[in-house]
mmCIF file of C-alpha atoms in Angstrom:
data_model
loop_
_atom_site.group_PDB
_atom_site.id
_atom_site.type_symbol
_atom_site.label_atom_id
_atom_site.label_comp_id
_atom_site.label_asym_id
_atom_site.label_seq_id
_atom_site.Cartn_x
_atom_site.Cartn_y
_atom_site.Cartn_z
ATOM 1 C CA UNK F 1 -1.430 13.526 -15.378
ATOM 2 C CA UNK F 2 -0.674 14.333 -11.744
ATOM 3 C CA UNK F 3 -0.469 11.374 -9.439
ATOM 4 C CA UNK F 4 -1.388 11.269 -5.777
ATOM 5 C CA UNK F 5 0.181 14.120 -3.839
ATOM 6 C CA UNK F 6 0.677 14.467 -0.094
ATOM 7 C CA UNK F 7 1.788 17.254 2.183
ATOM 8 C CA UNK F 8 3.889 17.867 4.094
ATOM 9 C CA UNK F 9 6.678 15.440 3.236
ATOM 10 C CA UNK F 10 8.114 15.439 6.748
ATOM 11 C CA UNK F 11 6.804 16.535 10.116
ATOM 12 C CA UNK F 12 8.166 16.570 13.654
ATOM 13 C CA UNK F 13 5.780 16.837 16.599
ATOM 14 C CA UNK F 14 5.921 16.256 20.336
ATOM 15 C CA UNK F 15 3.788 13.919 22.396
ATOM 16 C CA UNK F 16 0.288 15.195 23.053
ATOM 17 C CA UNK F 17 0.193 17.469 20.031
ATOM 18 C CA UNK F 18 -2.192 17.194 17.102
ATOM 19 C CA UNK F 19 -1.281 16.823 13.429
ATOM 20 C CA UNK F 20 -3.074 17.160 10.098
ATOM 21 C CA UNK F 21 -1.860 15.462 6.941
ATOM 22 C CA UNK F 22 -3.218 16.220 3.491
ATOM 23 C CA UNK F 23 -3.774 14.231 0.334
ATOM 24 C CA UNK F 24 -4.902 15.055 -3.198
ATOM 25 C CA UNK F 25 -6.020 12.040 -5.230
ATOM 26 C CA UNK F 26 -5.004 11.152 -8.737
ATOM 27 C CA UNK F 27 -7.024 12.920 -11.411
ATOM 28 C CA UNK F 28 -10.318 11.117 -12.001
ATOM 29 C CA UNK F 29 -10.262 9.308 -8.655
ATOM 30 C CA UNK F 30 -12.929 9.825 -6.011
ATOM 31 C CA UNK F 31 -11.913 7.444 -3.214
ATOM 32 C CA UNK F 32 -9.111 8.008 -0.727
ATOM 33 C CA UNK F 33 -7.609 5.484 1.682
ATOM 34 C CA UNK F 34 -5.077 6.128 4.432
ATOM 35 C CA UNK F 35 -2.424 3.682 5.614
ATOM 36 C CA UNK F 36 0.179 3.777 8.383
ATOM 37 C CA UNK F 37 3.557 2.181 7.742
ATOM 38 C CA UNK F 38 5.747 1.725 10.800
ATOM 39 C CA UNK F 39 9.455 1.198 10.291
ATOM 40 C CA UNK F 40 10.183 -2.255 8.909
ATOM 41 C CA UNK F 41 6.518 -3.131 8.489
ATOM 42 C CA UNK F 42 3.979 -3.270 5.707
ATOM 43 C CA UNK F 43 1.326 -0.553 5.483
ATOM 44 C CA UNK F 44 -1.760 -0.966 7.674
ATOM 45 C CA UNK F 45 -5.209 0.272 6.673
ATOM 46 C CA UNK F 46 -6.521 3.184 8.744
ATOM 47 C CA UNK F 47 -9.740 4.110 6.891
ATOM 48 C CA UNK F 48 -11.251 4.899 3.510
ATOM 49 C CA UNK F 49 -13.317 7.885 2.370
ATOM 50 C CA UNK F 50 -15.842 8.005 -0.433
ATOM 51 C CA UNK F 51 -18.467 10.685 -1.078
ATOM 52 C CA UNK F 52 -17.177 12.528 1.982
ATOM 53 C CA UNK F 53 -18.076 9.620 4.255
ATOM 54 C CA UNK F 54 -15.829 7.192 6.130
ATOM 55 C CA UNK F 55 -16.532 3.764 4.656
ATOM 56 C CA UNK F 56 -14.714 1.591 7.127
ATOM 57 C CA UNK F 57 -11.989 1.880 9.725
ATOM 58 C CA UNK F 58 -9.123 -0.450 10.453
ATOM 59 C CA UNK F 59 -7.864 -1.236 13.924
ATOM 60 C CA UNK F 60 -7.013 2.337 14.896
ATOM 61 C CA UNK F 61 -8.319 4.384 17.838
ATOM 62 C CA UNK F 62 -10.624 7.373 17.590
ATOM 63 C CA UNK F 63 -7.598 9.658 17.921
ATOM 64 C CA UNK F 64 -7.293 9.057 14.201
ATOM 65 C CA UNK F 65 -9.943 10.894 12.226
ATOM 66 C CA UNK F 66 -10.349 12.059 8.688
ATOM 67 C CA UNK F 67 -12.265 14.144 6.283
ATOM 68 C CA UNK F 68 -12.927 14.205 2.574
ATOM 69 C CA UNK F 69 -13.752 17.400 0.736
ATOM 70 C CA UNK F 70 -16.070 17.899 -2.263
ATOM 71 C CA UNK F 71 -13.033 17.992 -4.581
ATOM 72 C CA UNK F 72 -12.140 14.476 -3.277
ATOM 73 C CA UNK F 73 -9.022 15.614 -1.421
ATOM 74 C CA UNK F 74 -8.662 14.332 2.111
ATOM 75 C CA UNK F 75 -7.131 15.056 5.487
ATOM 76 C CA UNK F 76 -5.937 12.717 8.197
ATOM 77 C CA UNK F 77 -5.953 14.104 11.732
ATOM 78 C CA UNK F 78 -4.237 12.515 14.679
ATOM 79 C CA UNK F 79 -4.874 13.883 18.182
ATOM 80 C CA UNK F 80 -2.926 13.368 21.394
ATOM 81 C CA UNK F 81 0.122 12.062 19.577
ATOM 82 C CA UNK F 82 2.032 9.142 21.032
ATOM 83 C CA UNK F 83 5.604 8.091 20.335
ATOM 84 C CA UNK F 84 4.172 5.016 18.611
ATOM 85 C CA UNK F 85 2.445 7.186 16.032
ATOM 86 C CA UNK F 86 5.822 7.834 14.413
ATOM 87 C CA UNK F 87 5.499 6.312 10.954
ATOM 88 C CA UNK F 88 5.144 6.942 7.248
ATOM 89 C CA UNK F 89 1.541 7.849 6.465
ATOM 90 C CA UNK F 90 0.473 6.863 2.980
ATOM 91 C CA UNK F 91 -2.523 8.059 1.053
ATOM 92 C CA UNK F 92 -3.930 5.965 -1.786
ATOM 93 C CA UNK F 93 -6.578 6.905 -4.310
ATOM 94 C CA UNK F 94 -8.867 4.832 -6.477
ATOM 95 C CA UNK F 95 -11.901 5.222 -8.689
ATOM 96 C CA UNK F 96 -15.357 3.836 -7.967
ATOM 97 C CA UNK F 97 -15.209 2.410 -11.486
ATOM 98 C CA UNK F 98 -12.006 0.473 -10.759
ATOM 99 C CA UNK F 99 -12.153 0.293 -7.000
ATOM 100 C CA UNK F 100 -9.780 -2.603 -6.764
ATOM 101 C CA UNK F 101 -6.639 -0.731 -7.749
ATOM 102 C CA UNK F 102 -5.157 1.827 -5.368
ATOM 103 C CA UNK F 103 -2.399 4.230 -6.323
ATOM 104 C CA UNK F 104 -0.173 5.578 -3.588
ATOM 105 C CA UNK F 105 1.335 8.950 -2.886
ATOM 106 C CA UNK F 106 4.896 9.500 -1.647
ATOM 107 C CA UNK F 107 3.806 9.619 1.988
ATOM 108 C CA UNK F 108 4.307 11.917 4.956
ATOM 109 C CA UNK F 109 7.013 10.943 7.419
ATOM 110 C CA UNK F 110 5.847 11.803 10.959
ATOM 111 C CA UNK F 111 8.256 11.768 13.870
ATOM 112 C CA UNK F 112 6.846 12.156 17.376
ATOM 113 C CA UNK F 113 9.351 13.139 20.063
ATOM 114 C CA UNK C 1 -9.820 -12.124 8.053
ATOM 115 C CA UNK C 2 -7.378 -11.870 5.203
ATOM 116 C CA UNK C 3 -3.613 -12.108 5.650
ATOM 117 C CA UNK C 4 -0.450 -12.130 3.586
ATOM 118 C CA UNK C 5 2.822 -13.895 4.347
ATOM 119 C CA UNK C 6 6.108 -13.017 2.717
ATOM 120 C CA UNK C 7 8.479 -15.633 4.117
ATOM 121 C CA UNK C 8 11.705 -14.007 2.942
ATOM 122 C CA UNK C 9 12.652 -10.844 4.812
ATOM 123 C CA UNK C 10 15.853 -10.271 2.838
ATOM 124 C CA UNK C 11 17.017 -11.655 -0.514
ATOM 125 C CA UNK C 12 20.326 -10.972 -2.257
ATOM 126 C CA UNK C 13 20.837 -11.745 -5.936
ATOM 127 C CA UNK C 14 23.537 -10.936 -8.453
ATOM 128 C CA UNK C 15 22.770 -8.566 -11.275
ATOM 129 C CA UNK C 16 21.563 -10.536 -14.271
ATOM 130 C CA UNK C 17 20.359 -13.466 -12.171
ATOM 131 C CA UNK C 18 16.739 -14.520 -11.997
ATOM 132 C CA UNK C 19 14.511 -13.568 -9.094
ATOM 133 C CA UNK C 20 11.504 -15.075 -7.353
ATOM 134 C CA UNK C 21 9.825 -13.443 -4.356
ATOM 135 C CA UNK C 22 7.328 -15.566 -2.477
ATOM 136 C CA UNK C 23 3.877 -14.538 -1.325
ATOM 137 C CA UNK C 24 1.157 -16.611 0.335
ATOM 138 C CA UNK C 25 -2.266 -15.224 1.114
ATOM 139 C CA UNK C 26 -5.311 -16.171 3.120
ATOM 140 C CA UNK C 27 -8.717 -14.937 1.960
ATOM 141 C CA UNK C 28 -12.138 -16.532 1.936
ATOM 142 C CA UNK C 29 -13.200 -15.453 -1.542
ATOM 143 C CA UNK C 30 -11.558 -14.913 -4.896
ATOM 144 C CA UNK C 31 -8.725 -12.531 -4.068
ATOM 145 C CA UNK C 32 -7.539 -9.366 -5.673
ATOM 146 C CA UNK C 33 -3.741 -9.645 -5.495
ATOM 147 C CA UNK C 34 -1.086 -7.004 -5.945
ATOM 148 C CA UNK C 35 2.647 -6.482 -5.887
ATOM 149 C CA UNK C 36 4.013 -3.060 -4.999
ATOM 150 C CA UNK C 37 7.614 -1.821 -4.866
ATOM 151 C CA UNK C 38 8.945 0.797 -2.470
ATOM 152 C CA UNK C 39 12.283 2.563 -2.833
ATOM 153 C CA UNK C 40 13.859 4.044 0.315
ATOM 154 C CA UNK C 41 11.807 6.918 1.693
ATOM 155 C CA UNK C 42 9.270 6.663 -1.116
ATOM 156 C CA UNK C 43 5.659 5.662 -1.551
ATOM 157 C CA UNK C 44 4.468 2.442 -3.147
ATOM 158 C CA UNK C 45 4.513 1.859 -6.887
ATOM 159 C CA UNK C 46 2.162 -0.718 -8.377
ATOM 160 C CA UNK C 47 4.056 -3.440 -10.258
ATOM 161 C CA UNK C 48 1.169 -5.691 -11.254
ATOM 162 C CA UNK C 49 -2.233 -6.988 -10.197
ATOM 163 C CA UNK C 50 -4.412 -10.070 -10.533
ATOM 164 C CA UNK C 51 -8.187 -10.009 -10.475
ATOM 165 C CA UNK C 52 -9.261 -12.964 -12.616
ATOM 166 C CA UNK C 53 -8.515 -14.768 -15.867
ATOM 167 C CA UNK C 54 -5.022 -15.708 -16.957
ATOM 168 C CA UNK C 55 -3.084 -16.754 -13.884
ATOM 169 C CA UNK C 56 0.207 -15.399 -15.253
ATOM 170 C CA UNK C 57 0.175 -11.611 -15.182
ATOM 171 C CA UNK C 58 2.695 -9.229 -16.633
ATOM 172 C CA UNK C 59 3.671 -5.995 -14.979
ATOM 173 C CA UNK C 60 5.994 -3.084 -15.374
ATOM 174 C CA UNK C 61 9.794 -3.224 -15.374
ATOM 175 C CA UNK C 62 9.819 -6.796 -16.721
ATOM 176 C CA UNK C 63 8.144 -8.362 -13.668
ATOM 177 C CA UNK C 64 5.547 -11.110 -13.800
ATOM 178 C CA UNK C 65 3.587 -13.051 -11.196
ATOM 179 C CA UNK C 66 1.706 -16.325 -11.187
ATOM 180 C CA UNK C 67 -1.482 -16.941 -9.224
ATOM 181 C CA UNK C 68 -1.779 -20.506 -7.912
ATOM 182 C CA UNK C 69 -5.086 -21.012 -6.149
ATOM 183 C CA UNK C 70 -4.203 -24.518 -4.936
ATOM 184 C CA UNK C 71 -1.140 -23.158 -3.142
ATOM 185 C CA UNK C 72 -2.660 -19.791 -2.145
ATOM 186 C CA UNK C 73 0.396 -18.196 -3.669
ATOM 187 C CA UNK C 74 1.180 -15.232 -5.863
ATOM 188 C CA UNK C 75 4.945 -15.270 -6.433
ATOM 189 C CA UNK C 76 6.742 -12.459 -8.209
ATOM 190 C CA UNK C 77 9.423 -13.269 -10.800
ATOM 191 C CA UNK C 78 11.911 -11.521 -13.022
ATOM 192 C CA UNK C 79 14.211 -13.365 -15.439
ATOM 193 C CA UNK C 80 17.151 -10.952 -15.154
ATOM 194 C CA UNK C 81 17.556 -8.520 -12.279
ATOM 195 C CA UNK C 82 19.015 -5.040 -12.738
ATOM 196 C CA UNK C 83 20.835 -3.086 -10.022
ATOM 197 C CA UNK C 84 17.979 -0.559 -10.057
ATOM 198 C CA UNK C 85 15.572 -3.272 -8.863
ATOM 199 C CA UNK C 86 17.041 -3.065 -5.355
ATOM 200 C CA UNK C 87 14.086 -2.009 -3.181
ATOM 201 C CA UNK C 88 11.454 -3.411 -0.847
ATOM 202 C CA UNK C 89 8.665 -5.449 -2.363
ATOM 203 C CA UNK C 90 5.218 -5.840 -0.852
ATOM 204 C CA UNK C 91 2.540 -8.347 -1.695
ATOM 205 C CA UNK C 92 -1.052 -7.340 -0.873
ATOM 206 C CA UNK C 93 -4.539 -8.825 -0.972
ATOM 207 C CA UNK C 94 -7.594 -6.654 -1.547
ATOM 208 C CA UNK C 95 -10.691 -7.307 0.549
ATOM 209 C CA UNK C 96 -14.098 -5.805 -0.086
ATOM 210 C CA UNK C 97 -15.371 -3.320 2.456
ATOM 211 C CA UNK C 98 -18.895 -3.176 3.806
ATOM 212 C CA UNK C 99 -20.655 -0.602 1.675
ATOM 213 C CA UNK C 100 -18.271 -0.893 -1.242
ATOM 214 C CA UNK C 101 -14.654 -0.280 -2.003
ATOM 215 C CA UNK C 102 -11.824 -2.436 -0.827
ATOM 216 C CA UNK C 103 -8.877 -2.274 1.559
ATOM 217 C CA UNK C 104 -5.420 -3.712 1.083
ATOM 218 C CA UNK C 105 -3.757 -6.048 3.544
ATOM 219 C CA UNK C 106 0.000 -6.140 3.087
ATOM 220 C CA UNK C 107 2.719 -8.578 3.930
ATOM 221 C CA UNK C 108 5.757 -7.441 5.889
ATOM 222 C CA UNK C 109 7.798 -7.032 2.729
ATOM 223 C CA UNK C 110 10.934 -8.525 1.187
ATOM 224 C CA UNK C 111 14.049 -6.384 0.983
ATOM 225 C CA UNK C 112 15.913 -7.073 -2.270
ATOM 226 C CA UNK C 113 19.626 -6.388 -2.518
ATOM 227 C CA UNK C 114 21.360 -6.649 -5.898
ATOM 228 C CA UNK C 115 25.069 -7.391 -6.028
ATOM 229 C CA UNK C 116 26.998 -5.992 -8.966
#
């Protein structure tokens, strides 16, 4: 049973560029959440996708956007990158039947220079 | 708004010693509570969760946690620590989202070091 997968594992970008991160949920899951984890901090909620719609957004600017596809996989896009966007980006999946429990992928480490 | 406090940033224990990691939460309703573990450069692995019922919950790797509503706490314990338990531990509270689903609010984590 494949768990949550994310790609790429690492990414280096320069300020002002745009980046797309990808996530495939655990088998049987239909809900995807994205979190940002800055160095030395706990993860912070960016947004959650269900039925290809954004359910709710955390305290992140519109530069952060996402998408969910019919197969439940998801993308996180960040435009106009800032140095402060350097972080580990974590994807978590859950099922509408057991929405409380989220399972995390290994993350994508983004470095903005 | 919900919040989680993990008062201990770093904890060092000897292998074989007992462990308790503290977690206090703030949430207006009955909370969903979680403990996750993160090894260096890795994602988060779920150790255990509490939704309702028995306030002492068992998890993987020999960990357990006790929910105490009166103290707004959900402390993680292990009777005998192994060197492989060295990692960062995060406590989280789940809050329901408008329209369904829930989001996790995490504490800042406790870094566990195990001395051999």
